[in-house]
XYZ file of C-alpha atoms in Angstrom:
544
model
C 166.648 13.351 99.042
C 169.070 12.437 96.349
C 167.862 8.539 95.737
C 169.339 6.319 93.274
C 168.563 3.300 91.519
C 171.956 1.771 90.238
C 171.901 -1.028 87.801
C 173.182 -4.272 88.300
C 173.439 -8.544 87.595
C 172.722 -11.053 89.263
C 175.652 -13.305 90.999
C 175.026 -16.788 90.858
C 177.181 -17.395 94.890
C 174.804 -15.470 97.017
C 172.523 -18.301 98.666
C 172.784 -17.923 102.388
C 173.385 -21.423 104.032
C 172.127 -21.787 107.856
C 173.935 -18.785 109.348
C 173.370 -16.591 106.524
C 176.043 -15.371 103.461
C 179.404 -16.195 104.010
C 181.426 -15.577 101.810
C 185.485 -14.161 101.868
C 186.067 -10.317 101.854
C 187.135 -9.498 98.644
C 184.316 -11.394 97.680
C 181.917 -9.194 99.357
C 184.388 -6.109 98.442
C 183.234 -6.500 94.731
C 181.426 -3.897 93.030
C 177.374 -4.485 93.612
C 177.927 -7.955 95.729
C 177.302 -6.067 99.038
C 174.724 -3.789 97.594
C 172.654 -6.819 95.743
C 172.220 -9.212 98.720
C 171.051 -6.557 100.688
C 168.291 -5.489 98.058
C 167.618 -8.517 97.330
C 166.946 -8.989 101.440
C 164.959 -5.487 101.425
C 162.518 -6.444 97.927
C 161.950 -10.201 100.253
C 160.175 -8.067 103.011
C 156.775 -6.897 103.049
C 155.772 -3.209 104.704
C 159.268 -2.047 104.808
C 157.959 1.585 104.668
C 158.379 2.738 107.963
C 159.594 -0.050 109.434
C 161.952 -0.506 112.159
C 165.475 -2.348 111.358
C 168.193 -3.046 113.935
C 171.720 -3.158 112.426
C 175.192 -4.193 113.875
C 178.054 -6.350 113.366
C 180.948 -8.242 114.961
C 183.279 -5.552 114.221
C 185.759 -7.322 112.092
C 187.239 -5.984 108.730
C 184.518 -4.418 106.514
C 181.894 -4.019 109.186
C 182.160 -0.822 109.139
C 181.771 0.595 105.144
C 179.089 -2.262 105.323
C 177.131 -0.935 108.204
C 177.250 2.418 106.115
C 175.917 1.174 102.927
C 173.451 -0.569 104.516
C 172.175 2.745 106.242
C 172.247 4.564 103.071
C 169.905 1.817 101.009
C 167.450 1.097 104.060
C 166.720 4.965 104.154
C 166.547 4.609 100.065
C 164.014 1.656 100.867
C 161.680 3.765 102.832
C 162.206 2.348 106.469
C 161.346 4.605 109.291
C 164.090 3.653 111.639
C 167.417 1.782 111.992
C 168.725 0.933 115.185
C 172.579 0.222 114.961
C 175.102 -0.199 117.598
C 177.607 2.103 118.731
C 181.484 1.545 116.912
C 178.950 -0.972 114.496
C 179.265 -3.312 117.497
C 176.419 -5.572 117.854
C 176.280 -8.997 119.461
C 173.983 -11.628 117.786
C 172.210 -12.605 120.675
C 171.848 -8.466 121.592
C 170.525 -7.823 118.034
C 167.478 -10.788 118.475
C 167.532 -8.933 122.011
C 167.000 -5.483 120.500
C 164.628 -6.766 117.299
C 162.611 -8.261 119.780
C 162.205 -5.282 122.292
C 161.776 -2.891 119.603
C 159.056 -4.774 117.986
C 161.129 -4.228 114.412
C 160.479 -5.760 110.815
C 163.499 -7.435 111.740
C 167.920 -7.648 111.819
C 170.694 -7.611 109.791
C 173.571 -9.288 111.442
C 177.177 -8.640 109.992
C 179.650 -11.505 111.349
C 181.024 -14.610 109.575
C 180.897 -15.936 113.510
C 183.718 -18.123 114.560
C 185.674 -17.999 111.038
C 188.765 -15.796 110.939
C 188.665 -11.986 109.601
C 190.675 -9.370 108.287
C 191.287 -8.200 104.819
C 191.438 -12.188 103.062
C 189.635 -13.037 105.972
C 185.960 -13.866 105.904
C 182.571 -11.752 106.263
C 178.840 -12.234 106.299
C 175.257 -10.952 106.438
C 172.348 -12.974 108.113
C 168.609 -11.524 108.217
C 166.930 -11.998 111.392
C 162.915 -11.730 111.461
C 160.766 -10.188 113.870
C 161.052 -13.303 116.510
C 164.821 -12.300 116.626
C 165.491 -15.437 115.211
C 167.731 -16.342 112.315
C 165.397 -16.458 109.030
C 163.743 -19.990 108.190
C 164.283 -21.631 105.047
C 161.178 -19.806 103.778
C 162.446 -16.267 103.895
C 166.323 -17.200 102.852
C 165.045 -19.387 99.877
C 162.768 -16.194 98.684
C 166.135 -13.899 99.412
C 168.002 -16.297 97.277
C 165.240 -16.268 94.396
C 165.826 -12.409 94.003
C 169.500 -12.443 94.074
C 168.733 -14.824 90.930
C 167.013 -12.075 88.939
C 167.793 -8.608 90.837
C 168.667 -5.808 88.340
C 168.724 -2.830 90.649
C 169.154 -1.675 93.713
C 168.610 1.675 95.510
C 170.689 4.000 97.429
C 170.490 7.330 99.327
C 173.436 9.590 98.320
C 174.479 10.516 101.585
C 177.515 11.252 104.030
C 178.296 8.754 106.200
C 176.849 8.860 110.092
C 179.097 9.039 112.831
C 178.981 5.483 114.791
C 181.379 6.526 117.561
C 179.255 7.990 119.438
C 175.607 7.564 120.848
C 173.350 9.668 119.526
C 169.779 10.001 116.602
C 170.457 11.277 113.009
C 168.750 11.754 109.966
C 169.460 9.913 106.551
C 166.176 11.726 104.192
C 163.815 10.713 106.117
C 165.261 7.489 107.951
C 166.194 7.716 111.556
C 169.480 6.656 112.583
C 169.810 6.118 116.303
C 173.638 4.791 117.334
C 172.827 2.662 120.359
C 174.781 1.347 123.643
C 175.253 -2.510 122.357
C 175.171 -3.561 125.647
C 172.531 -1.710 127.447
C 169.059 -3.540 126.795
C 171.002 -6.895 126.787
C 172.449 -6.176 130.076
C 169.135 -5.361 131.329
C 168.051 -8.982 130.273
C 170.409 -11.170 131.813
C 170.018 -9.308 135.384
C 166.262 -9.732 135.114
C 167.106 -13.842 134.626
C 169.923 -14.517 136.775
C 170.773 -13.822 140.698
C 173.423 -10.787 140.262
C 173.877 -10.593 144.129
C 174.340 -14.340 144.445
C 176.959 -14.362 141.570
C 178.544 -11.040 142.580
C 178.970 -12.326 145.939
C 180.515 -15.168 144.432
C 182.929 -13.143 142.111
C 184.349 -11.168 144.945
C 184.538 -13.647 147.830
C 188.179 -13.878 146.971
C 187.555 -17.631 146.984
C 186.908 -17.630 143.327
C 188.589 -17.026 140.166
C 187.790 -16.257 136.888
C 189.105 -15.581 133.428
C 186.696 -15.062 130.534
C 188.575 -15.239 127.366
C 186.635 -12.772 124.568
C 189.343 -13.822 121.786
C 189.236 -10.636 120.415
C 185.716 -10.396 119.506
C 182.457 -8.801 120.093
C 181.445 -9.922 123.947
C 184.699 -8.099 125.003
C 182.607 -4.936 125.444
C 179.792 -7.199 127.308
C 181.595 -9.308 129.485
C 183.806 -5.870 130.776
C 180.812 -4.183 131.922
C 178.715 -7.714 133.216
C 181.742 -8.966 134.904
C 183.914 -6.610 135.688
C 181.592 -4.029 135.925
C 177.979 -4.715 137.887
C 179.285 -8.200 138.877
C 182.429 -6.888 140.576
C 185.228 -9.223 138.499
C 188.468 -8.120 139.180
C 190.084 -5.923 136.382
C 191.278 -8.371 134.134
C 189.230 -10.861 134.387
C 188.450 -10.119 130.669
C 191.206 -11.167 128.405
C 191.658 -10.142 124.915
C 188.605 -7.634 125.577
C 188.988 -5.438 122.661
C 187.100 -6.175 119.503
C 189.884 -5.850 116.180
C 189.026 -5.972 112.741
C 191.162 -9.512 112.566
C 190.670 -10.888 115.989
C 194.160 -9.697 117.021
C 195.081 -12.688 113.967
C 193.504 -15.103 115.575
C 190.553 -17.701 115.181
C 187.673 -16.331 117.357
C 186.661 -20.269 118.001
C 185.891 -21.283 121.462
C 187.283 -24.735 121.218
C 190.269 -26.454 123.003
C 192.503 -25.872 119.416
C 191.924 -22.656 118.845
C 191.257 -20.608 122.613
C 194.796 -22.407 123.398
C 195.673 -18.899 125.452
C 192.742 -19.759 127.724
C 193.488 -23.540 127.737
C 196.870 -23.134 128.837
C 195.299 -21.003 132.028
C 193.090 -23.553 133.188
C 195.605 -26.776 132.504
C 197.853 -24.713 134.618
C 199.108 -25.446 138.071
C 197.805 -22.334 139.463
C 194.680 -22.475 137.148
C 191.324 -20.277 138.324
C 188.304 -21.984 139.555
C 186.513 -21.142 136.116
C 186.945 -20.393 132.481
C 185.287 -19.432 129.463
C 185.289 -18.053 126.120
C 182.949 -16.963 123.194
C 183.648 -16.752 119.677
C 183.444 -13.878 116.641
C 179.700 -12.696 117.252
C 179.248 -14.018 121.147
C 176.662 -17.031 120.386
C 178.985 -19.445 120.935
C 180.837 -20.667 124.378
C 183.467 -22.810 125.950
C 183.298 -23.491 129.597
C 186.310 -24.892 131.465
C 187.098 -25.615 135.018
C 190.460 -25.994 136.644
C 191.801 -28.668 135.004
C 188.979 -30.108 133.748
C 186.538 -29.435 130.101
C 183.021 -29.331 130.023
C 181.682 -30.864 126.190
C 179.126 -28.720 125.043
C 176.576 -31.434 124.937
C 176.539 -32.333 128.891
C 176.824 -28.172 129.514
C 173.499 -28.521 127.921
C 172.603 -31.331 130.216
C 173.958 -29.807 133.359
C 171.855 -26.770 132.890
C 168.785 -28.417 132.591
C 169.671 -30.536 134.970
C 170.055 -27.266 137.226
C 167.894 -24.561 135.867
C 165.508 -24.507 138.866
C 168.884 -22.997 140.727
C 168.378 -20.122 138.687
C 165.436 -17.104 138.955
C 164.899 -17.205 135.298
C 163.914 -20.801 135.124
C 162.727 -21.319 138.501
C 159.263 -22.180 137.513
C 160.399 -25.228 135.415
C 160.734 -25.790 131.365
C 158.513 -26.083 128.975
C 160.861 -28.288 127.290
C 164.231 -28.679 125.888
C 165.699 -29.304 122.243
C 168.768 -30.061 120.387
C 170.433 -30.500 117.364
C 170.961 -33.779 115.919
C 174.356 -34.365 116.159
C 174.363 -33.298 119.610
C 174.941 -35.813 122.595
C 171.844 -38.075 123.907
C 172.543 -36.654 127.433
C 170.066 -34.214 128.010
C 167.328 -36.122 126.469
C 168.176 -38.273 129.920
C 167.340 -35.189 131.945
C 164.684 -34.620 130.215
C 162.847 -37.785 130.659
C 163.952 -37.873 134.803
C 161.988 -34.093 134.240
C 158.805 -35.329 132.375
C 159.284 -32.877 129.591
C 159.652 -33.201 125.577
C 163.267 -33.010 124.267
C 163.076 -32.484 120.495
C 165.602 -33.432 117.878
C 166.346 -30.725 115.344
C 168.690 -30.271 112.046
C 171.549 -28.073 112.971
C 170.940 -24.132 112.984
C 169.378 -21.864 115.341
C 166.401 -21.157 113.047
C 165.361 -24.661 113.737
C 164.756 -23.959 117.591
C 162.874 -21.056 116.774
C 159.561 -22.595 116.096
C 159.418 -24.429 119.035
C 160.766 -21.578 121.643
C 157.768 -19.700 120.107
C 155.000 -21.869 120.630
C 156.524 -22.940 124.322
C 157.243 -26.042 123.359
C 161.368 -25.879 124.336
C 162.531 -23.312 127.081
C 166.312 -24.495 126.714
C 167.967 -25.496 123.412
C 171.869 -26.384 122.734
C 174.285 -27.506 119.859
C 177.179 -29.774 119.791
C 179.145 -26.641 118.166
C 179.415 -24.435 121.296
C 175.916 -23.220 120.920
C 173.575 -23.032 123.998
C 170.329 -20.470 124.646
C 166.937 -20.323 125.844
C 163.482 -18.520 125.116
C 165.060 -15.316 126.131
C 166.065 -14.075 123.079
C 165.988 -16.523 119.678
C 169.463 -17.071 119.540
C 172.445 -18.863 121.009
C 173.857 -16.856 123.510
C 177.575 -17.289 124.660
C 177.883 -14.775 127.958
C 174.393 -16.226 129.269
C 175.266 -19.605 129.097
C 178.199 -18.355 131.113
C 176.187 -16.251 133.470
C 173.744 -19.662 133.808
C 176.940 -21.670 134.938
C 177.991 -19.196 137.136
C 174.352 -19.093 139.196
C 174.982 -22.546 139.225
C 178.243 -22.345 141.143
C 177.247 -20.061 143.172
C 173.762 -21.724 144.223
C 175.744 -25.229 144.558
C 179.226 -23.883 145.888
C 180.802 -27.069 144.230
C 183.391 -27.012 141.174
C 182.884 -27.304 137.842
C 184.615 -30.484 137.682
C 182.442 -31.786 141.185
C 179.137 -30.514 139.388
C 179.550 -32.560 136.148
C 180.858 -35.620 137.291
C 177.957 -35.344 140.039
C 175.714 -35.553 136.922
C 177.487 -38.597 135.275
C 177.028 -40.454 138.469
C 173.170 -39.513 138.098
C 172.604 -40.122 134.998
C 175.619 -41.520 133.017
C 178.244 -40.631 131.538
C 177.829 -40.333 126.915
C 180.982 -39.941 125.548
C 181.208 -37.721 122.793
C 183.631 -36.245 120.320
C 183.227 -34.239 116.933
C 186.079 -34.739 114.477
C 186.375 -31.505 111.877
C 187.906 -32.051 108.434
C 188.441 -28.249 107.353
C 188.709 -27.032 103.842
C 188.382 -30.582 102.232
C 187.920 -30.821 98.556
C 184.057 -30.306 97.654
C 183.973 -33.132 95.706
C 185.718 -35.320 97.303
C 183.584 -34.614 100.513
C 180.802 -35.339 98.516
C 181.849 -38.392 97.174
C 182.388 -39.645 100.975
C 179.309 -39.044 101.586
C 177.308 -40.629 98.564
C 180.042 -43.561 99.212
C 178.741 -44.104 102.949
C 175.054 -43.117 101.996
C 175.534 -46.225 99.300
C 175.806 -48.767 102.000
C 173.356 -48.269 103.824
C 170.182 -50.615 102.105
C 172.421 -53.907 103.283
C 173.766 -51.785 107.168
C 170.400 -52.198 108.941
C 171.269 -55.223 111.410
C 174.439 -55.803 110.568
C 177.582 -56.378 112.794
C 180.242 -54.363 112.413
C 182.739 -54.845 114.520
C 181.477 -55.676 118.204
C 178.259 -53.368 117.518
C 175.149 -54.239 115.647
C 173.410 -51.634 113.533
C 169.809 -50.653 113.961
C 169.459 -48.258 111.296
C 171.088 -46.092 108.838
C 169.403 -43.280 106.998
C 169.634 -39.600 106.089
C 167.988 -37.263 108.843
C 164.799 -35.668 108.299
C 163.162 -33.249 110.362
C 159.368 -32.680 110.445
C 158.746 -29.004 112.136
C 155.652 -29.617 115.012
C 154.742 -26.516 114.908
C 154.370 -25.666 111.644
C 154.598 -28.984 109.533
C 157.818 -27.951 107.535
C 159.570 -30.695 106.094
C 163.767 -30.527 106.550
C 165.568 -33.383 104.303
C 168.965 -34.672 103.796
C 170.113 -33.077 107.315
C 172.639 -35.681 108.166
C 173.428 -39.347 107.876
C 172.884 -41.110 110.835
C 174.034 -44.743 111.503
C 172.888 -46.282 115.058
C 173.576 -49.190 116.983
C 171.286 -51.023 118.853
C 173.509 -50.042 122.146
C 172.933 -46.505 121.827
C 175.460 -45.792 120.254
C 176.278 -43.494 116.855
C 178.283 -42.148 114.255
C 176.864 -39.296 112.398
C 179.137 -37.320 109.033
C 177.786 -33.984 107.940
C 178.709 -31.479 105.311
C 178.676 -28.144 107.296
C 178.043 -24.829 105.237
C 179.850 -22.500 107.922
C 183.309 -22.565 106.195
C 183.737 -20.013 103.076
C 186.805 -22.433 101.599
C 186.207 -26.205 100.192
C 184.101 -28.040 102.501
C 184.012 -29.022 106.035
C 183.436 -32.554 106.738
C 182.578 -33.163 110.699
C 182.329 -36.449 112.015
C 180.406 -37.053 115.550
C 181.294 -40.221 117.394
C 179.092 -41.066 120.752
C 178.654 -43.798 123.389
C 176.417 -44.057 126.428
C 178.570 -45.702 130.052
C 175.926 -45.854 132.927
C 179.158 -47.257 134.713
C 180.711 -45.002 136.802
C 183.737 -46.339 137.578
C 184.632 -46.220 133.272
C 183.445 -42.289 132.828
C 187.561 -41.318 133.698
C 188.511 -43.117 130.145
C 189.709 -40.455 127.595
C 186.750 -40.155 125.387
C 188.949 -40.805 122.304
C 189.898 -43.876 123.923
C 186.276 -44.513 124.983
C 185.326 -43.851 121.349
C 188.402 -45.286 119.447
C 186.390 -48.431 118.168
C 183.575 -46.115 117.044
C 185.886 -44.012 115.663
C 187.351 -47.142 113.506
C 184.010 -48.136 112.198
C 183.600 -44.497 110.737
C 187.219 -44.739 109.012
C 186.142 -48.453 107.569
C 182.681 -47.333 106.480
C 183.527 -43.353 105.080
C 187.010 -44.296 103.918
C 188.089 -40.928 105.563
C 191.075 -40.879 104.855
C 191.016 -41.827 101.165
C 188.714 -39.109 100.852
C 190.035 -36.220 102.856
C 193.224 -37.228 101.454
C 194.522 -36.105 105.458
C 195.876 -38.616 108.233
C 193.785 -36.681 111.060
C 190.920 -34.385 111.350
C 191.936 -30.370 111.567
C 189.769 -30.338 115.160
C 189.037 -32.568 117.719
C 186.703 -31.430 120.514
């Protein structure tokens, strides 16, 4: 073997924020970036030698020379065997799928996830460990340490290996096997939901759907679940074909940026369902005709309905969500009798508690829903779980959900997105807002009194890990909140996201537009934060 150790600095931009490094592509396309991260990831591990890594991407621009560096340093680094998808196409909840079924050291996941790509576009690289789940704070704060102080790194000179096909190759004395990305993940979801009851469903002729893959990496999934073993009409799989740039798009599944599928379902002739996933397929939207379904009562409505579905039959052990995300399924989960837990935002959060059985289900505000099947959010299962639902209930989407708000109420929600705002001037907003709160705590602002105000902090119950300055929080004694965060997803000044929610028990009020519903809540925010002072911008970027 021709090894080589290739000296190098430190850069000072390579801590990974909750979904990894993010960082733009000629950023990453500098000389040693790549190449130190990745060491830096490798020298964090223990018992490398011989290990097992799986390795895959989202197939946007630089996934590939990536995937083929990476290949050439893990067989430098002495691991046994790399898994990595076919084309360098992995989905993020089929990589914690594979890690986990392969028993390996662990995943590295190439995807900036919903943020654009191409050649100015964005990239990134997130470690997953041996749970399949993204790394905690523990393992990216020792990753970060060694970028800090790396001075090396080692690589196998080497031709590249062929990804186009399926087959096993030899690096020295690594083990290369090119893998079917959809295989062992397709396996998965038929062993948790009713195929026949959904296939019968999906070619009744009574039923239409249009799954919108934007582009991106579930394109290859959803063709050969849907269209494929669930008998979908050819088709039924728009925008199917993974490109380096998303075709120029934004591989978002929100109502501003999946407009092509929006426009379907607010049609006249709309189909009976809709959905879409984003860059690396964690993320979904789910639509009916004529009607959206917020991310925070999808959560609710499957828990609400996962004994309609084999894989969650037996019950849950619980349920969890992120902070910012609606109050409605912790009203399903008290009707249930089981724990709903309140995390920080990120995936790694839930993956504590899915591992000690304490949460079955787990969902974010940001499109993000998944269970204890893998230890990720998972966009084409959540979309599988709603259509076992449908097919168990034979109702609509639209009958379904507002079936739940008549059980259990109706909480208006709405996240307002502030994209690419000056870092310092989103900070000040915050320290601003955070500033007022010693003299909020029972105070009336406007028609709502306040019953507290503070900066979220999450103690783990499983381990006893201590998460701080998550979020600041201000609550009314009605239920109500407002909640601003500082989100570290964007690679380009900062994104400020403010969350607005209200609880209606009344049915005959849950029709209101929820920005009219909210539009007093919404003021409050603007009179506290000063938004727009801050932002220096008359409306948020996204509403959803």
């Amino acid at each position: 073997m021709n090894l080589r150790t290739i000296s190098t600095q430190p850069f000072t931009d390579q801590k990974p924020g909750t979904s990894g490094l993010r960082k733009s592509v000629p950023t990453f396309q500098q000389p040693h970036y790549l190449e130190n991260f990745i060491q830096s990831i490798f020298d964090s591990l223990e018992n490398c030698e011989g290990a097992t890594l799986v390795l895959g991407g989202d197939g946007r621009y630089f996934n590939r020379p990536a995937i083929q560096t990476i290949l050439k340093m893990a067989a430098a680094n002495g691991f046994g065997r790399v898994l990595v998808g076919q084309e360098g196409i992995l989905s993020t909840p089929a990589a914690s799928c594979i890690i986990r079924e392969n028993q390996a050291i662990g995943g590295i996941i190439l995807s900036a996830s919903h943020n654009p790509g191409g050649p100015e576009g964005d990239f990134g690289v997130k470690f997953n460990t041996s749970n399949g789940g993204p790394a905690p704070e523990k393992v990216t704060e020792a990753i970060y340490e060694r970028s800090k102080t790396i001075d090396r790194y080692t690589i196998l000179e080497a031709g590249d290996v062929n990804l186009d096909r399926a087959a096993s190759f030899k690096l020295g004395t690594l083990s290369v096997e090119v893998i079917d990305p959809v295989d062992s993940y397709s396996t998965l979801m038929e062993s948790l939901f009713d195929f026949e009851k959904i296939r019968n469903l999906l070619t009744s002729g009574k039923f239409r759907l249009c799954m919108d893959s934007m582009h991106a990496v579930t394109g290859p999934y959803a063709r050969k679940i849907l269209e494929g073993i669930l008998g979908a009409p050819e088709g039924t799989v728009m925008n199917g074909e993974p490109l380096e740039d998303f075709g120029g798009g934004h591989p978002d599944p929100n109502l501003v940026y999946a407009h092509d599928l929006v426009e379907i379902l607010f049609s006249k002739d709309a189909p009976d369902f809709g959905a879409a996933s984003d860059g690396d397929g964690d993320r979904n939207m789910v639509l009916g005709n004529n009607f959206f379904v917020n991310p925070s009562d999808s959560l609710a409505v499957l828990t609400a309905n996962a004994a309609l579905v084999p894989g969650y039959s037996q019950g849950l052990s619980g349920v969890a969500r992120s902070m910012p995300t609606s109050q409605a399924v912790d009203r399903v989960a008290k009707k249930l009798g089981i724990d709903c837990y309140e995390t920080p935002t990120g995936w790694k959060f839930f993956g504590n508690l899915l591992d000690a059985d304490k949460a079955t289900l787990c969902g974010e505000e940001s499109f993000g829903t998944g269970s204890n099947h893998v230890r990720e959010k998972d966009g084409l299962w959540a979309i599988l779980f709603w259509l076992n639902i449908l097919a168990a209930r034979d109702q609509s989407v639209e009958e379904i959900v507002r079936h739940h708000w008549q059980a259990y109420g109706r909480n208006f929600y709405s996240r307002h997105d502030y994209e690419a705002v000056d870092k310092q001037r989103a900070t000040d907003l915050m320290k601003h807002l955070q500033a007022q709160f010693s003299q909020l705590e029972g105070q009336k602002v406007g028609t709502y009194e306040v019953e507290y105000a503070d900066d979220f902090s999450y103690t783990d119950p499983v381990d006893g890990s201590v998460s701080e300055n998550q979020g600041l929080r201000i609550g009314f004694t009605d239920g109500s909140r407002i909640i601003f965060r500082l989100s570290g997803t964007g690679t380009q000044g900062a994104t400020l996201r403010l969350y607005i929610e209200s609880y209606e028990p009344d049915a005959s009020k849950h029709d209101v537009d929820p920005q009219v519903a909210l539009a007093p809540l919404i003021d409050i925010a603007e009179q506290l934060a000063q938004i727009r002072q801050f932002t220096e911008r008359d409306e948020p970027t996204v509403i959803t």
